Structure formats: C-alpha cells, structure tokens
N, CA and C of each residue as an Amber inpcrd file, in Angstrom:
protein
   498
-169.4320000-112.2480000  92.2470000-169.7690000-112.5070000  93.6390000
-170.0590000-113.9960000  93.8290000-170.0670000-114.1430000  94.9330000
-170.1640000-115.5710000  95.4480000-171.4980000-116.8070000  94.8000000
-172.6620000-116.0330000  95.0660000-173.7740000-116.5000000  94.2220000
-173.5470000-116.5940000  92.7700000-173.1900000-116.0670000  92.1030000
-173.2150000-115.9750000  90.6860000-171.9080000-117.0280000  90.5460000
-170.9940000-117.0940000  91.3260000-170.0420000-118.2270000  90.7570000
-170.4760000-119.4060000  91.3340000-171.1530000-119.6920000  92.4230000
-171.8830000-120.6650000  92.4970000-172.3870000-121.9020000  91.4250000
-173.1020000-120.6620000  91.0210000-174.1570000-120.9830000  89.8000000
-173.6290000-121.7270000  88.5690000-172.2750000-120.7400000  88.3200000
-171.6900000-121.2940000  87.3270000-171.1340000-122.7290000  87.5340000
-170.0280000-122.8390000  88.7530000-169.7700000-123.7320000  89.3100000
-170.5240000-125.2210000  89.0840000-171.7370000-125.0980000  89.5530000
-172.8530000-125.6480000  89.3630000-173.0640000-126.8480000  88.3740000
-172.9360000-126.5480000  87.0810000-172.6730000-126.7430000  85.8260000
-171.5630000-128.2100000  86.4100000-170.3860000-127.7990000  86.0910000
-169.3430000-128.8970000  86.5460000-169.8590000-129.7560000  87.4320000
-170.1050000-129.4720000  88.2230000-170.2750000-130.3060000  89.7880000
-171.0450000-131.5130000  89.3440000-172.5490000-131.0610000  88.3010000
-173.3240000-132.2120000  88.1660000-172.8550000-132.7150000  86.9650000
-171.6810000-132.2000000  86.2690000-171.4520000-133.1480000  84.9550000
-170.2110000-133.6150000  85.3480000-169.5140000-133.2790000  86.6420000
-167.8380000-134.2960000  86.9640000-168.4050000-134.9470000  88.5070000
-169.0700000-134.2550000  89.0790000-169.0420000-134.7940000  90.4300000
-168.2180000-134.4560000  91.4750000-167.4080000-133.1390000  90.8880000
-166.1390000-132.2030000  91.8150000-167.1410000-131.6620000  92.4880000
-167.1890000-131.1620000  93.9770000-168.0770000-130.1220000  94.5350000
-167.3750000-129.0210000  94.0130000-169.2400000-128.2020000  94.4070000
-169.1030000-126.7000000  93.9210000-168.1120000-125.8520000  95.1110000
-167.6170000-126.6030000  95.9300000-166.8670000-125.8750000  97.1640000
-165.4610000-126.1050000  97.2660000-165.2260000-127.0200000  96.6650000
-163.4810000-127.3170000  96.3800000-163.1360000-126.7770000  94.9770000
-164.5370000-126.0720000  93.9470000-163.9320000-125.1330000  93.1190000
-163.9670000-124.0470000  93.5490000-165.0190000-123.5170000  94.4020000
-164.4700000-122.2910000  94.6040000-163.4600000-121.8980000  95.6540000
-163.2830000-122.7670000  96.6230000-161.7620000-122.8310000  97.1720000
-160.9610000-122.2750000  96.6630000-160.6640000-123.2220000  95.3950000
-159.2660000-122.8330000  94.6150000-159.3730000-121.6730000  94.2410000
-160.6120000-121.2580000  93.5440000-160.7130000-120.1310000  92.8870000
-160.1040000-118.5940000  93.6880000-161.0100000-119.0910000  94.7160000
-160.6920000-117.8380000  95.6400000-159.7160000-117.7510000  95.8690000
-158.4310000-118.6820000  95.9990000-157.4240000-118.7850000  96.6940000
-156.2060000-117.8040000  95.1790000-156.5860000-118.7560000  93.8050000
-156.4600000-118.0720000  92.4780000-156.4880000-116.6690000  92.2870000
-158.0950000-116.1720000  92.6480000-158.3030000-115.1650000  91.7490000
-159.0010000-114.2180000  92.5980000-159.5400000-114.9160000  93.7000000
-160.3640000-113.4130000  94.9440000-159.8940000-112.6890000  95.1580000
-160.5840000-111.6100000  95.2680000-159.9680000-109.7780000  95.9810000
-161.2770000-109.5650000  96.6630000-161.4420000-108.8000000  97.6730000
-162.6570000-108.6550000  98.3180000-163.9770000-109.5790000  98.2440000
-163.6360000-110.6140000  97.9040000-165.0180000-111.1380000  97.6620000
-165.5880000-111.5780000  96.4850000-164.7680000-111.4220000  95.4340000
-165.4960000-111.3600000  94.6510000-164.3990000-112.3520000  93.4920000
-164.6000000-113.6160000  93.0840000-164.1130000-114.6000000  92.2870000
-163.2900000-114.0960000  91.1550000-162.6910000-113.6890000  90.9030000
-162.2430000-113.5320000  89.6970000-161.5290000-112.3890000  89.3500000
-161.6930000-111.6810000  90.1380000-161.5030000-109.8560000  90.5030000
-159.6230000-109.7920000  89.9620000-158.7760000-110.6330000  90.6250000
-157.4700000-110.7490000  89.8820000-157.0350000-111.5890000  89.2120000
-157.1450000-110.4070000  87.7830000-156.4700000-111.0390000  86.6340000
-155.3580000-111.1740000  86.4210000-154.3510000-110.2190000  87.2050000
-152.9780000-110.4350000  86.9070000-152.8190000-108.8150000  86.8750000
-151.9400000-108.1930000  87.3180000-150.6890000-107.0710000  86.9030000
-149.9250000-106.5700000  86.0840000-149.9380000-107.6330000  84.8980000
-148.7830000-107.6620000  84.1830000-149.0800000-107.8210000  82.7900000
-147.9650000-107.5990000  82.3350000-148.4150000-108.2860000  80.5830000
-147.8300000-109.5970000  80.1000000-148.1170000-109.9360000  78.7250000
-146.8170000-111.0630000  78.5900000-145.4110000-110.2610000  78.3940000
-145.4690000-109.3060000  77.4890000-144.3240000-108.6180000  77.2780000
-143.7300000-108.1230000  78.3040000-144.2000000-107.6520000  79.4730000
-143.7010000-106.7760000  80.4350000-142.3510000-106.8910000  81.2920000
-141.6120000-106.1740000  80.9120000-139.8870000-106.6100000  80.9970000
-140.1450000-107.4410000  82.4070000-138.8990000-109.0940000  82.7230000
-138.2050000-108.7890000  83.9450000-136.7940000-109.6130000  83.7010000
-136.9470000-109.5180000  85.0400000-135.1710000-110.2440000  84.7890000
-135.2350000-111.9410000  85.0180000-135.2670000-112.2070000  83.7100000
-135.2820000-113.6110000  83.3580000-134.9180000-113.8230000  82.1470000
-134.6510000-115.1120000  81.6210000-133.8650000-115.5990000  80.5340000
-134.6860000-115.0760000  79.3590000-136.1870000-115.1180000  79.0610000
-136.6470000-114.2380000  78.1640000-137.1560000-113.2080000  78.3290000
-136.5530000-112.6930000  79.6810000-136.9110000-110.7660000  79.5040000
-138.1940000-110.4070000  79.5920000-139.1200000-111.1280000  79.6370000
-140.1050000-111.0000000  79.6940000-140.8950000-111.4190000  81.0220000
-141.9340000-111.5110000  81.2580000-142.6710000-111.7950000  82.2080000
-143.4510000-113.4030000  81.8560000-143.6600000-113.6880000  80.1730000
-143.8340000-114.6340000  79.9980000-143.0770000-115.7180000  79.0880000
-142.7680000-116.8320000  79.5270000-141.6260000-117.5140000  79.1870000
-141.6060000-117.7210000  77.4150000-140.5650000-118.2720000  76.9170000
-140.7950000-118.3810000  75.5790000-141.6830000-119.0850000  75.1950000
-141.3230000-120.6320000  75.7610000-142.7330000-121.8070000  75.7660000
-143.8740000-121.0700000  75.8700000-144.1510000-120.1580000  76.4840000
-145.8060000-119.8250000  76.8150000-146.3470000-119.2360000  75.4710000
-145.5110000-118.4680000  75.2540000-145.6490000-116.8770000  74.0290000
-146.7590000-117.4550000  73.1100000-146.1990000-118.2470000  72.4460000
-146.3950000-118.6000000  70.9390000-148.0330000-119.1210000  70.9310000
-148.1160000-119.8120000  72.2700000-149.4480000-120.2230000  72.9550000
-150.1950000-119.2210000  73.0580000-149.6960000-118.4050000  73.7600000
-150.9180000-116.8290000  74.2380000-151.3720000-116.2540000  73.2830000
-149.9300000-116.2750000  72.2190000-150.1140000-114.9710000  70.8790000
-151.4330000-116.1240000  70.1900000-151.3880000-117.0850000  69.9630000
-152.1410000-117.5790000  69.2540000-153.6190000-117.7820000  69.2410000
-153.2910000-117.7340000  70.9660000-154.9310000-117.9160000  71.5790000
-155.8680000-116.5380000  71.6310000-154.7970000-115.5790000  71.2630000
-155.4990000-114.0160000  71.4290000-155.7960000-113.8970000  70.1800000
-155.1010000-114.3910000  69.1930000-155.4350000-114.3010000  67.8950000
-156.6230000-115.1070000  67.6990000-157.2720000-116.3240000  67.9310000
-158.2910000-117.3740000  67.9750000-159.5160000-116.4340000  68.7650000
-159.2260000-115.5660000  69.8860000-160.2710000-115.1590000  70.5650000
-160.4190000-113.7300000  70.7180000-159.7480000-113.5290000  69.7510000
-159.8960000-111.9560000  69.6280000-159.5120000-110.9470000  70.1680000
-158.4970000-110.7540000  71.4080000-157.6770000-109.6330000  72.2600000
-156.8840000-109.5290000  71.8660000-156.3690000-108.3380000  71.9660000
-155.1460000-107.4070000  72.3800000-154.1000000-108.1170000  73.4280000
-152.8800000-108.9940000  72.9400000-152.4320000-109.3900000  73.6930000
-151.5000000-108.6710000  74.7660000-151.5760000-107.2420000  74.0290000
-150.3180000-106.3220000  74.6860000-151.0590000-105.6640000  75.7620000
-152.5540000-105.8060000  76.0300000-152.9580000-104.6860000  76.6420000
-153.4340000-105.9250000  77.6430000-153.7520000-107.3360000  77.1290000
-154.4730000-108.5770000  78.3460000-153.7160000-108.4610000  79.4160000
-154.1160000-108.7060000  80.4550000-153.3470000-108.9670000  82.1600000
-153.6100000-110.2760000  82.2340000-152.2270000-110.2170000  82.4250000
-151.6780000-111.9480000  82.9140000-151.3190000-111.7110000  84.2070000
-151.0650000-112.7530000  85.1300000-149.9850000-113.0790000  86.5560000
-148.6550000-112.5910000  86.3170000-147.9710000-111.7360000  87.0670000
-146.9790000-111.0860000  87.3410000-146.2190000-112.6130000  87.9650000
-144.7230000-112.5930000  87.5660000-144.2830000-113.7860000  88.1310000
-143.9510000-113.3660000  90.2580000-144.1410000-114.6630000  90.7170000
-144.3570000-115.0850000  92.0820000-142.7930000-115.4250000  92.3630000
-142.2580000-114.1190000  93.1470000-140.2930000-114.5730000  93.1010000
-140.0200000-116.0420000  93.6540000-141.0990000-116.3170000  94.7910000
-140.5140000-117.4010000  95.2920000-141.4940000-118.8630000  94.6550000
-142.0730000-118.5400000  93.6760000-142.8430000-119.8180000  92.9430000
-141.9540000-119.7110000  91.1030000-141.2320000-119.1410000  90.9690000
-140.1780000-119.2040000  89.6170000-139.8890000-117.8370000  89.2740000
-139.6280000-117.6710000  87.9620000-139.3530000-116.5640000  87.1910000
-140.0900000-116.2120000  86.1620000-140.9900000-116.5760000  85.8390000
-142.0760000-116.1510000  84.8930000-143.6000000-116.2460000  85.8550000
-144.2010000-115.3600000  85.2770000-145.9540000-115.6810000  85.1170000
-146.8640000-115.5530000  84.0760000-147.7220000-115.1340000  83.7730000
-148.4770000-115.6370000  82.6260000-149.9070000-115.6990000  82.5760000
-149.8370000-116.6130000  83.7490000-151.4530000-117.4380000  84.0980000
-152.5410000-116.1960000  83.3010000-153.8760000-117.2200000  83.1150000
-154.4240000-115.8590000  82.3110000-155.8800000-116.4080000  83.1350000
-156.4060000-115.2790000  83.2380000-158.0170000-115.3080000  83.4910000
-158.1990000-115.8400000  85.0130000-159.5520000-115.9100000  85.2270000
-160.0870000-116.2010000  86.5880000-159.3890000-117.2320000  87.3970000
-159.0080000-118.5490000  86.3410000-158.7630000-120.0410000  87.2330000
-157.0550000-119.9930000  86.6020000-156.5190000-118.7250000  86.2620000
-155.2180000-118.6960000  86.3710000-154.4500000-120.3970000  85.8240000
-154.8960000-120.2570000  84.2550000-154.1750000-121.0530000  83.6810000
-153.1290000-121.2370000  82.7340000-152.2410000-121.6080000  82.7700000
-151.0650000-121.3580000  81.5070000-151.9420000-121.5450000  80.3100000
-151.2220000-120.9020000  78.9950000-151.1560000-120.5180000  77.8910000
-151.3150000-122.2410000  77.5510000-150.4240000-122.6480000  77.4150000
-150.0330000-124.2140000  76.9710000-151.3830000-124.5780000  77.4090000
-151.2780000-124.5910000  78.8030000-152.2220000-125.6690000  79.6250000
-153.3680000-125.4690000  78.8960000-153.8920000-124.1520000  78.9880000
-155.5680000-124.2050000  78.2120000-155.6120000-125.0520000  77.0480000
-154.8810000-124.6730000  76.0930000-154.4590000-124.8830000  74.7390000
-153.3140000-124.9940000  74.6460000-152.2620000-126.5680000  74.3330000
-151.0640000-126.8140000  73.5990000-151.4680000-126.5600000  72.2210000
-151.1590000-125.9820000  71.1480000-151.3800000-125.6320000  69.8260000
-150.9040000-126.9440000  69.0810000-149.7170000-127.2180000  69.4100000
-148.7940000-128.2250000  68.8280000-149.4720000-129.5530000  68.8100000
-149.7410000-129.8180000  70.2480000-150.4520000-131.2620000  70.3070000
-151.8500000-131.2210000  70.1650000-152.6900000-129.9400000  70.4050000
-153.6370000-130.2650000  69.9590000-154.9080000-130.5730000  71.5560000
-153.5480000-130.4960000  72.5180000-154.1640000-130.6270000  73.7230000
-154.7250000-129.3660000  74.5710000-155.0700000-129.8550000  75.7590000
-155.1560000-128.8450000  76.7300000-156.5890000-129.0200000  77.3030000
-157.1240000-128.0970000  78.2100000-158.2230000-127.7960000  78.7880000
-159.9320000-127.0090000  77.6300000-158.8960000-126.3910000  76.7970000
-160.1660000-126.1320000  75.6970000-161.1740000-126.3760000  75.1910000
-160.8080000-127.4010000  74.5010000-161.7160000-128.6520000  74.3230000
-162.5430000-129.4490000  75.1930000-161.8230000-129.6090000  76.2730000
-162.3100000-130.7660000  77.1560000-163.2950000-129.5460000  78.0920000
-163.3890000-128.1680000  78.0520000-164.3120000-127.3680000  78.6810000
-165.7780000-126.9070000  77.7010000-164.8120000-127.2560000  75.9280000
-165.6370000-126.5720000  75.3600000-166.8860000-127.9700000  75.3270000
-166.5440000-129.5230000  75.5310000-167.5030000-130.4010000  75.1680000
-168.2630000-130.5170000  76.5310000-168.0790000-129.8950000  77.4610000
-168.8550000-129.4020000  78.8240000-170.0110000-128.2510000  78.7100000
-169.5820000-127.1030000  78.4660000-170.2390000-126.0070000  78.2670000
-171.2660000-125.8530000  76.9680000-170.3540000-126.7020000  75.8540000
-171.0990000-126.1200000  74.4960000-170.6240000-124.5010000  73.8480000
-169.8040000-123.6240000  74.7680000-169.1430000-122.7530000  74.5160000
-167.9060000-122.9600000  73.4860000-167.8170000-122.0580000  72.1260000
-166.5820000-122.9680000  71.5130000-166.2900000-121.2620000  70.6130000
-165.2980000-120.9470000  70.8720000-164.2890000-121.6900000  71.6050000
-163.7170000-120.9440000  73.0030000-163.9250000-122.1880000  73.8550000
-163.6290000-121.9530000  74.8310000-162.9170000-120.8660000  75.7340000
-162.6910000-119.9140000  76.3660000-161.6410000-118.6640000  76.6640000
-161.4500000-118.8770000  78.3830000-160.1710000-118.6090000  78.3540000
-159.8860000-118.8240000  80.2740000-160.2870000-117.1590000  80.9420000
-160.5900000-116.5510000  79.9070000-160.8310000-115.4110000  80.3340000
-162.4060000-115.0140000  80.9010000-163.1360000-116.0910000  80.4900000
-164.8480000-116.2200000  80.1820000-164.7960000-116.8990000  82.1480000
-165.4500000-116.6290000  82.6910000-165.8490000-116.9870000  84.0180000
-166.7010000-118.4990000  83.8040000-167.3680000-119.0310000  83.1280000
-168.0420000-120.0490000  82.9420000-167.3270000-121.1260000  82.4650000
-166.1050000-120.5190000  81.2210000-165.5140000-121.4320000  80.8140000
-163.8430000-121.9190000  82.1230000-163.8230000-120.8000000  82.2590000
-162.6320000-120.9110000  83.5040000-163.3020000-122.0050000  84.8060000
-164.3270000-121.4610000  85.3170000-164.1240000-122.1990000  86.5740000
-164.6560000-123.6310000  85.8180000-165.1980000-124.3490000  84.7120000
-165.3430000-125.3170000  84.5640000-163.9050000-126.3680000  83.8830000
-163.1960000-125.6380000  83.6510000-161.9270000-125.8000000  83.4850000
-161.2420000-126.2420000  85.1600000-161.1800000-125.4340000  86.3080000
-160.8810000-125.6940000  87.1950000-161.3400000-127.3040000  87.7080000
-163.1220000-127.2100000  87.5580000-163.2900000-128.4120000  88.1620000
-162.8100000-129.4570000  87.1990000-162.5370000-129.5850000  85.6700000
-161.8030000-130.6870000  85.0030000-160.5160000-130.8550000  85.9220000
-159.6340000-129.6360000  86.2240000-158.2070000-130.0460000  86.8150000
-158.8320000-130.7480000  88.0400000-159.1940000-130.3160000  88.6950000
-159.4660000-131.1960000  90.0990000-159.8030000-132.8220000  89.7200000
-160.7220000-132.5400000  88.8970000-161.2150000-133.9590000  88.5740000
-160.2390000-134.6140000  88.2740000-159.3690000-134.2410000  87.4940000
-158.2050000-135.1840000  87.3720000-157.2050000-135.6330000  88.1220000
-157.0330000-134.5880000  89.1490000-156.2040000-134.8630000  90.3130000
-157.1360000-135.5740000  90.8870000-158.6380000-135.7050000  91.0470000
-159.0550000-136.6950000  92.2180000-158.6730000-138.0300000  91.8460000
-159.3220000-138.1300000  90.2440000-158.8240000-139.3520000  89.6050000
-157.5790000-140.3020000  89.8420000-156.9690000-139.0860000  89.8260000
-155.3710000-139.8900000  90.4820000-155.5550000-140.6220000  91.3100000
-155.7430000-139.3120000  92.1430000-155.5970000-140.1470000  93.8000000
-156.6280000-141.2610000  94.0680000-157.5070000-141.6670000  93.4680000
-158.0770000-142.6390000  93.5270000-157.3930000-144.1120000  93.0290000
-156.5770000-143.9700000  92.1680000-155.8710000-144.6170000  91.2470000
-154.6670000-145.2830000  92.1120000-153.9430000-143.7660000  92.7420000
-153.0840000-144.5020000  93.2220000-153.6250000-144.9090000  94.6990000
-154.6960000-144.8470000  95.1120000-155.0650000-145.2660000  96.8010000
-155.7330000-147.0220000  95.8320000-156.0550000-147.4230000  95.1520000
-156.6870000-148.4100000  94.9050000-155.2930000-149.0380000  94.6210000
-154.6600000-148.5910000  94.0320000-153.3460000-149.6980000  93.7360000
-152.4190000-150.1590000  95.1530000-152.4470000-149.1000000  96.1620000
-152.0330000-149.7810000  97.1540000-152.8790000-150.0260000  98.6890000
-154.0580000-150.1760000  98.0050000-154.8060000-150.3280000  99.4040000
-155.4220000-150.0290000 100.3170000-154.9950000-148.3760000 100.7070000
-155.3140000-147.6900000 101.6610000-156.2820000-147.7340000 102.4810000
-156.5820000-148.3210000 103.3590000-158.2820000-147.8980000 104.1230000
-158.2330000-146.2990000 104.4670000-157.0140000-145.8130000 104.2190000
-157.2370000-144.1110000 104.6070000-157.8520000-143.3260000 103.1490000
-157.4900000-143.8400000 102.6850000-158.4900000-143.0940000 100.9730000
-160.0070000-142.6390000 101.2670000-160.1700000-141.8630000 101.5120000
-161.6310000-141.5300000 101.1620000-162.0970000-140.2660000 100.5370000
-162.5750000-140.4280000  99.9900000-163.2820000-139.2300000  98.8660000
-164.4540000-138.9280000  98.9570000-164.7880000-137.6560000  99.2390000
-166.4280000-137.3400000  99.7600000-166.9120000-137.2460000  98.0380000
C-alpha cells in the first residue's frame, strides 16, 4: 500500500535526492493494481512459449542473466512471474519484480554491472533482489537519478534557462 512504499521510498530520496513522488509515479505506472505498488509481477514465465525468434517469452540475452540470478537468490525460475511481452513495445518480456527490471539490467553477469550493487551499497541488503520491494524501488530511484543526471548534463552544456529541476 501506499504508506508502506512511501516509507521505503524514503530511504532513496534522502540518500539520491530523487523525490519520493516521481518514484512512486513510475512505480505505479510499472507495477500498481488497485492500489497497491507492486501487486503486478508479470503473467508469464521466462520459458513461456511465444512467437518470437527464441520461442520464448524471454529473449536469449536475458536467459542466462535470470537463470543465474535465480540461482544467486534462490527461486524457482520456472514457476517466477516475469512481464508477459507488450505487442506494441517488442517481442519479448521478462521484466522481473515490482520496478520491472531486465535480467541484464539488475545484474550484467559478464561485466559485472548493473543495478545490484549500486542498490546493494544503498540498502546494505546483499544480495540485492528486484523481487524484494525495498531493494526494487531503490533501484528505481538510482534509474531516475541517472536520467536526472543527464538531463542536467545535457541542459548545462547548452544553456538552457528552461532547465529546471525541483
């Protein structure tokens, strides 16, 4: 519910400076069903047939990511609900947990990158899960933060008096 993600929210806000209201924006927009933050996880599986180049619901790139991260955090990857793919946003889905993040994105395995880390040296939670409500929406406010970053970046390089950032 709204209060309780607040709360969590919370957390981020005073360690990035994202408001607690442009995360739960997204969130809701992500993951709300009646009210309540987080409520859709997804429909689907990774395996779950469709008609796409890997037959699946989740792309090949993603797989190797998910299988690994279920293995690191302990689920059942056949039984987890992921995002059902969106016909008119591509041919796969995937996204996993509350703030609906790719496999890769949380965790690239390969590089070593991703959101994981950079949530787990926030929280103190380790290791990190997009499935965990605390670790997800603080994950969200890192993405924002980085998109604000941008746009700060690129409004300072050319000037703008229209740039402003609450």
């Amino acid at each position: 519910k709204f209060p309780d993600a607040l709360k969590l929210v919370r957390v981020a806000e005073q360690k990035l400076g994202v408001r607690a209201a442009l995360v739960l924006a997204v969130l809701t927009q992500e993951s709300g069903v009646d009210g309540v933050i987080g409520k859709n996880l997804g429909r689907c599986f990774y395996n779950t047939p469709w008609d796409n180049k890997a037959g699946s619901v989740m792309s090949e790139e993603q797989k190797p990511h998910f299988l690994r991260l279920a293995s690191l955090l302990g689920f059942d990857p056949a039984t987890t609900p992921v995002s059902c793919p969106i016909p008119s946003a591509g041919k796969y889905g995937g996204a996993l947990g509350p703030a609906q993040f790719m496999p890769k994105t949380w965790w690239d395995w390969d590089a070593g990158t991703g959101y994981k880390s950079r949530v787990e040296g926030i929280t103190g939670y380790s290791p990190a899960s997009p499935f965990d409500n605390f670790s997800a929406f603080t994950g969200t406010a890192i993405y924002l933060n980085d998109g604000l970053r941008g746009c700060r970046a690129k409004c300072n390089r050319h000037g703008s008096p229209r740039c402003r950032f609450a």
